[in-house]
Short mmCIF file of C-alpha atoms in Angstrom, two decimals:
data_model
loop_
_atom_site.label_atom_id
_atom_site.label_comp_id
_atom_site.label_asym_id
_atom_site.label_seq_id
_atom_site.Cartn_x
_atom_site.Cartn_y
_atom_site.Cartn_z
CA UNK A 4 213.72 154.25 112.87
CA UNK A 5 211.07 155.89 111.34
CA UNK A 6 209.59 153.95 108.38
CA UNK A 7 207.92 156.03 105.16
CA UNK A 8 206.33 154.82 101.72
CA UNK A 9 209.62 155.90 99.49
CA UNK A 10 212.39 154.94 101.53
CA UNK A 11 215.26 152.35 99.33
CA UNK A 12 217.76 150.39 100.00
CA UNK A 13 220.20 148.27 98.35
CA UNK A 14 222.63 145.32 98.51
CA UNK A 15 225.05 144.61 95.48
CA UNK A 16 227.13 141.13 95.78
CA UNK A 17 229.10 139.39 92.36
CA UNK A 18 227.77 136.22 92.96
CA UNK A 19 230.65 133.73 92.59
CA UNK A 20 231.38 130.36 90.87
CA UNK A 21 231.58 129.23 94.86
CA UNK A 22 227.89 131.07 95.63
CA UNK A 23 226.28 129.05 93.30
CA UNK A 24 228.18 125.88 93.70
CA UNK A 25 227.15 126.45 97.84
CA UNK A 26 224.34 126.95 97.02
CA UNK A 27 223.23 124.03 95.00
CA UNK A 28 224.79 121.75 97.93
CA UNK A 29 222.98 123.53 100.67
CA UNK A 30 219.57 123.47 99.17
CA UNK A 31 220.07 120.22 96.87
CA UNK A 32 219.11 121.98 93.60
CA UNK A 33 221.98 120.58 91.29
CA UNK A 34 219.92 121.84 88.13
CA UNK A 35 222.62 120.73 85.29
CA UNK A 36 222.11 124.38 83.93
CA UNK A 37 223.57 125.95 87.29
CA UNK A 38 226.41 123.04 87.49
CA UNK A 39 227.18 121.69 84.46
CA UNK A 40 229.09 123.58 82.22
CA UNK A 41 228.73 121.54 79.62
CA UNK A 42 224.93 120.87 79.76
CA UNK A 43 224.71 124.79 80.21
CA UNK A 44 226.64 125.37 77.15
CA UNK A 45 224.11 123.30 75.08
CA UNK A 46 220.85 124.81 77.10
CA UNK A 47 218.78 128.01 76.11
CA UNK A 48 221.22 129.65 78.34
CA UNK A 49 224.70 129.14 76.49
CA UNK A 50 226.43 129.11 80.21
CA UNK A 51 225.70 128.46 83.79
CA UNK A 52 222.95 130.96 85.17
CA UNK A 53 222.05 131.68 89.16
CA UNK A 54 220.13 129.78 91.07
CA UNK A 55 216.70 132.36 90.49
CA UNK A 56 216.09 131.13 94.28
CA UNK A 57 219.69 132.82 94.99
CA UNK A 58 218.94 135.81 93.01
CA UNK A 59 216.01 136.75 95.27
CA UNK A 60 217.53 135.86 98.47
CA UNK A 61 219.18 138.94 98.03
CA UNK A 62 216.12 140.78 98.65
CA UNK A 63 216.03 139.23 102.11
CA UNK A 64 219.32 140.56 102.97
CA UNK A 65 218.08 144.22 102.37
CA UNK A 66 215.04 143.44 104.29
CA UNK A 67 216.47 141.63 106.80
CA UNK A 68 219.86 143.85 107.55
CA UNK A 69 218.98 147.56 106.21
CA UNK A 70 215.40 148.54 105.40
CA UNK A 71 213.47 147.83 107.36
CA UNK A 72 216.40 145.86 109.24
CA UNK A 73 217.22 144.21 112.28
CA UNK A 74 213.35 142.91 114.03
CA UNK A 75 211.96 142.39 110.59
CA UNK A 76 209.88 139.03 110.19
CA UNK A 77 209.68 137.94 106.33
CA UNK A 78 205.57 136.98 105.57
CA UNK A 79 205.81 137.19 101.75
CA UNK A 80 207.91 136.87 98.43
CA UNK A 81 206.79 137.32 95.28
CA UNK A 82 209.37 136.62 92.66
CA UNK A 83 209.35 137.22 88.78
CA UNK A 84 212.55 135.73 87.50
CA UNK A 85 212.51 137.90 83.57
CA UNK A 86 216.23 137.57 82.93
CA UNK A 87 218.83 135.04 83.61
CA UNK A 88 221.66 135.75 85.80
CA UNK A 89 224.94 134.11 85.54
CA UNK A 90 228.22 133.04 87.25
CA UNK A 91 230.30 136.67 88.16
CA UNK A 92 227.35 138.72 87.55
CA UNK A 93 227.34 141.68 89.78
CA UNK A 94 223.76 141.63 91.63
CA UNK A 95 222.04 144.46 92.90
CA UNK A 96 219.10 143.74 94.84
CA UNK A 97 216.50 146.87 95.79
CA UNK A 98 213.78 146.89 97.88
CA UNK A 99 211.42 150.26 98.31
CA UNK A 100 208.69 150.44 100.56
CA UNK A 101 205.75 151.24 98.91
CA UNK A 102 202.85 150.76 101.40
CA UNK A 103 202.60 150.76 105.12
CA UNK A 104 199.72 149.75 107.48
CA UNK A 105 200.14 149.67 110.99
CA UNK A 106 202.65 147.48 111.67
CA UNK A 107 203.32 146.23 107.87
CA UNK A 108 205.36 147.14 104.62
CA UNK A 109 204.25 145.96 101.10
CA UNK A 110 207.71 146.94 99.37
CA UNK A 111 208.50 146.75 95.65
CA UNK A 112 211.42 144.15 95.26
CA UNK A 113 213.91 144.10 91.86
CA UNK A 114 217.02 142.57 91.51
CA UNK A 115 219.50 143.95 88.28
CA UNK A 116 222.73 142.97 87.01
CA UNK A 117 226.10 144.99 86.46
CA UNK A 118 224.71 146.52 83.28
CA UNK A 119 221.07 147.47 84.88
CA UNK A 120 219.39 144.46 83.47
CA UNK A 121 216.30 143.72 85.46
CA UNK A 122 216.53 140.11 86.70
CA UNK A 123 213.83 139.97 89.13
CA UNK A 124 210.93 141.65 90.07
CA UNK A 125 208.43 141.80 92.67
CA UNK A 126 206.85 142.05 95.94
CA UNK A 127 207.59 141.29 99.62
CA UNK A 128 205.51 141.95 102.35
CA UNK A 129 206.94 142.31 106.24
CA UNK A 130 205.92 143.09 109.63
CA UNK A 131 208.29 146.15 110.69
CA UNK A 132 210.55 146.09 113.80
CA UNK A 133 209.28 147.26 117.14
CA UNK A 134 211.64 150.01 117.59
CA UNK B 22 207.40 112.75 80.55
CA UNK B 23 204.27 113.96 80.32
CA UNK B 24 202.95 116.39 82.72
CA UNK B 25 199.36 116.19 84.26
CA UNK B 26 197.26 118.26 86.77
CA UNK B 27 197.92 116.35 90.21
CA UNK B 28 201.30 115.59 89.85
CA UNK B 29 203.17 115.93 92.74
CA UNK B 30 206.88 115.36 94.27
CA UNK B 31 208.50 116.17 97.23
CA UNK B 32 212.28 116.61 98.45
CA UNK B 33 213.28 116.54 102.33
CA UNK B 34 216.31 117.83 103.97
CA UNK B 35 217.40 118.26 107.46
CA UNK B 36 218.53 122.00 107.23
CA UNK B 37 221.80 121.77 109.54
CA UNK B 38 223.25 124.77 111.50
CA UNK B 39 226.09 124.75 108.81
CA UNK B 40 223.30 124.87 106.14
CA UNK B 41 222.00 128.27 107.43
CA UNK B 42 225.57 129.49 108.40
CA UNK B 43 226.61 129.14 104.79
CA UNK B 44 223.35 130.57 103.66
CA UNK B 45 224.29 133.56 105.06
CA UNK B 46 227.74 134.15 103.86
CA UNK B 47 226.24 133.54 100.27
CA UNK B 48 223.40 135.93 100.49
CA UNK B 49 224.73 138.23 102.88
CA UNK B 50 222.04 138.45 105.10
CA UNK B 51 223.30 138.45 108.73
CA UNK B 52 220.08 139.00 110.53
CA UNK B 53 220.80 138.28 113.90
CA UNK B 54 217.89 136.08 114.35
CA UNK B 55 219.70 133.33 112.14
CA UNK B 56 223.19 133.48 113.21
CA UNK B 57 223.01 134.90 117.05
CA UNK B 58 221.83 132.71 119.36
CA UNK B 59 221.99 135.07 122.28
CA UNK B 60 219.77 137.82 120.15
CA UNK B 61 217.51 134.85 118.70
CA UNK B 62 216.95 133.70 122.42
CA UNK B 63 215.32 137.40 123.06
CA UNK B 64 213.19 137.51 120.04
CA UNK B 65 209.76 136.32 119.39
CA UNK B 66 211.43 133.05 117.92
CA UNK B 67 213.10 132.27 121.47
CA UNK B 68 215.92 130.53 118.44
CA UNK B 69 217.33 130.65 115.66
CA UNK B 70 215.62 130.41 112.54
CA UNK B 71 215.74 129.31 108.78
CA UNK B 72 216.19 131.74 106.66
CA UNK B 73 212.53 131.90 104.57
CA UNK B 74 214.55 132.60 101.51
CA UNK B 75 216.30 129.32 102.08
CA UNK B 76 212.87 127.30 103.19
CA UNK B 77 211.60 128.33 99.99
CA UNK B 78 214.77 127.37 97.67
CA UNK B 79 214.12 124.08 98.50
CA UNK B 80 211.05 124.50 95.81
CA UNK B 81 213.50 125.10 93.62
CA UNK B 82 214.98 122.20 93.90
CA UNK B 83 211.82 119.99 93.37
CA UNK B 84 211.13 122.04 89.90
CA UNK B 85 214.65 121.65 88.96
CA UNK B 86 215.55 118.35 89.54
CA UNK B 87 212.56 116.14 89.98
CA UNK B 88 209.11 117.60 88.54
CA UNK B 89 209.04 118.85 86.12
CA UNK B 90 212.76 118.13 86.30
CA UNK B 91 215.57 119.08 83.91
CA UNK B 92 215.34 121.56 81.49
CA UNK B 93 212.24 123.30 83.29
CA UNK B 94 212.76 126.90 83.49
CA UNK B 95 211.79 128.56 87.00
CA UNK B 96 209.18 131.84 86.04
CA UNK B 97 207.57 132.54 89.09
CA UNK B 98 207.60 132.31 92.55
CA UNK B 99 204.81 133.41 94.93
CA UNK B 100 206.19 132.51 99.00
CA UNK B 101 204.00 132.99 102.34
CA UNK B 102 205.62 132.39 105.49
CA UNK B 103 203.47 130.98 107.93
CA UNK B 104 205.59 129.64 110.51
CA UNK B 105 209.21 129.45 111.80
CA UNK B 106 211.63 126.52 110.69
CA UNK B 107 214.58 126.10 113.22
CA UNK B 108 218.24 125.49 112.68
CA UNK B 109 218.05 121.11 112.27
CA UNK B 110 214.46 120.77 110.86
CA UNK B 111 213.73 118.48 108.73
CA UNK B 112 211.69 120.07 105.86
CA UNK B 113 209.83 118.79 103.24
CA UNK B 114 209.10 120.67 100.27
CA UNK B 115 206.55 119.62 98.29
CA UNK B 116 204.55 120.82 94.32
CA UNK B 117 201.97 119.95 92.81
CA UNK B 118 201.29 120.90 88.79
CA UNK B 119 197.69 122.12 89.23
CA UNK B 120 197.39 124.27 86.10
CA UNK B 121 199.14 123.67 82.45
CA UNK B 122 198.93 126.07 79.50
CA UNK B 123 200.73 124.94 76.07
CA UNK B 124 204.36 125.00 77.70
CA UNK B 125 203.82 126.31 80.86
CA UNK B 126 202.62 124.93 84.49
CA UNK B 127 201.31 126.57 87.46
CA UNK B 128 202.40 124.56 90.77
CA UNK B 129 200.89 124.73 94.59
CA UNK B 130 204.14 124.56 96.46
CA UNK B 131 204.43 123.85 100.20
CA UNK B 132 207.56 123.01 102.93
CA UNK B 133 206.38 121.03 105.70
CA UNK B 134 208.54 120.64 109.06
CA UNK B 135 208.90 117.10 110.74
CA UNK B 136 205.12 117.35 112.84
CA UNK B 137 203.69 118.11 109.50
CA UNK B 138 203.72 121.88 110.53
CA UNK B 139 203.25 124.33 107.18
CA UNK B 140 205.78 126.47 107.09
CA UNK B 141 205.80 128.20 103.70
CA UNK B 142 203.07 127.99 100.86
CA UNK B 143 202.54 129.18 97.39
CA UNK B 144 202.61 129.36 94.00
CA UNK B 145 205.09 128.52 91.09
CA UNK B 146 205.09 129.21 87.46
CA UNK B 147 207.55 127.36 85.32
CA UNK B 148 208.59 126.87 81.55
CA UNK B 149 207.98 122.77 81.03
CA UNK B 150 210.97 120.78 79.59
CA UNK B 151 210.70 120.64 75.55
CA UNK B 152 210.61 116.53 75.60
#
C-alpha cells in the first residue's frame, strides 16, 4: 500500500457496560467514577464515563488494523481527553496521516461520540509497514 | 492530601496472555502481532507483544486510584514507546507530580518491565482532587 499525507480511516465501537468493566479488571484502574454508579452519580460527571485510556485505544486499532495497518509499530500517543465519554456511547475513532518521512507517519488522532462530540484529540506517530 | 513536586507511586502487574486477549476484543485491535503467534514469530518482535495502548493504561491506573487518586480527572496524556513488553511481563508503571498549577499537575510517567527495561515514557496532565 501506498501511504499519502490525507489518507483517513476510521473505527466506530459502542463501548459497553462489559468494555469498561474489562477494562478496569485488565488494567487495575477501578476509578469509582468508571465503576461506581453511585459515586459517579454524585461526581462532576452525573454517571459512569470511559476509561479516557479506553477511549484512545481506539486509535490503535485504526493504526494497527487499517491505516497504516498490519506491520505498523506504535512510537507515540498523544492524547487530549476534552470531553467525557460514557457507558453505550458510540465511539468513533479517526486517524489521518498528516506527515510522512521516510519510513514514518505523524497522523492527526480524534476520537467523537454518536452525536460528533470531540472526545479526544491528538497525535500519534508510527513507523509504516514494509510492504 | 496534599500534593507536592516529587511525589511519586507506582502500580505493577503481570500482563497475562488473557490480559492482552481481552484487550483486544475490547478495543478491537487485532493486529496480528498481539494475538498470532505464528505471524508474531516472523516479525521484528520474534513474539507477541503488549499492546502500547494497554502498557500505557496502566498510568491510568496510578492517577486514578493511587496519586493523585480519586476524584483526579485524567487531561492529558503524552506516550513514547521505546521498547516491546511481551505477553507475561511484569510491568511497573510509575508518576511522578513534577509540575502543579492552582488545580492542576503535570506528571513524568514511566512503565518499567521486570530487568528494569523502559518501555513507555511520558507526560500526564491531570485535574487534582478538590480535598
Amino acid at each position: 500500500m501506498k501511504f499519502e499525507v490525507g489518507q483517513k480511516a476510521s473505527f466506530t465501537k459502542t463501548i459497553s457496560e462489559s468494555d469498561v468493566y474489562l477494562f478496569a479488571g485488565i488494567t487495575g484502574d477501578f476509578n469509582p467514577v468508571h465503576i461506581n454508579a453511585v459515586a459517579a452519580e454524585k461526581s462532576l460527571f452525573k454517571k459512569r464515563v470511559v476509561h479516557g485510556a479506553l477511549t484512545s485505544s481506539l486509535i490503535s486499532t485504526v493504526l494497527g488494523t487499517i491505516l497504516p495497518g498490519n506491520g505498523t509499530i506504535y512510537l507515540e500517543q498523544n492524547s487530549k481527553y476534552v470531553a467525557p465519554a460514557y457507558i453505550n456511547d458510540t465511539l468513533t475513532a479517526q486517524v489521518e496521516i498528516i506527515k510522512i518521512e521516510e519510513n514514518k507517519a505523524m497522523l492527526g488522532t480524534y476520537v467523537f461520540n454518536q452525536s460528533g462530540e470531540k472526545i479526544m484529540v491528538g497525535t500519534a506517530k508510527v513507523k509504516l509497514p514494509v510492504s
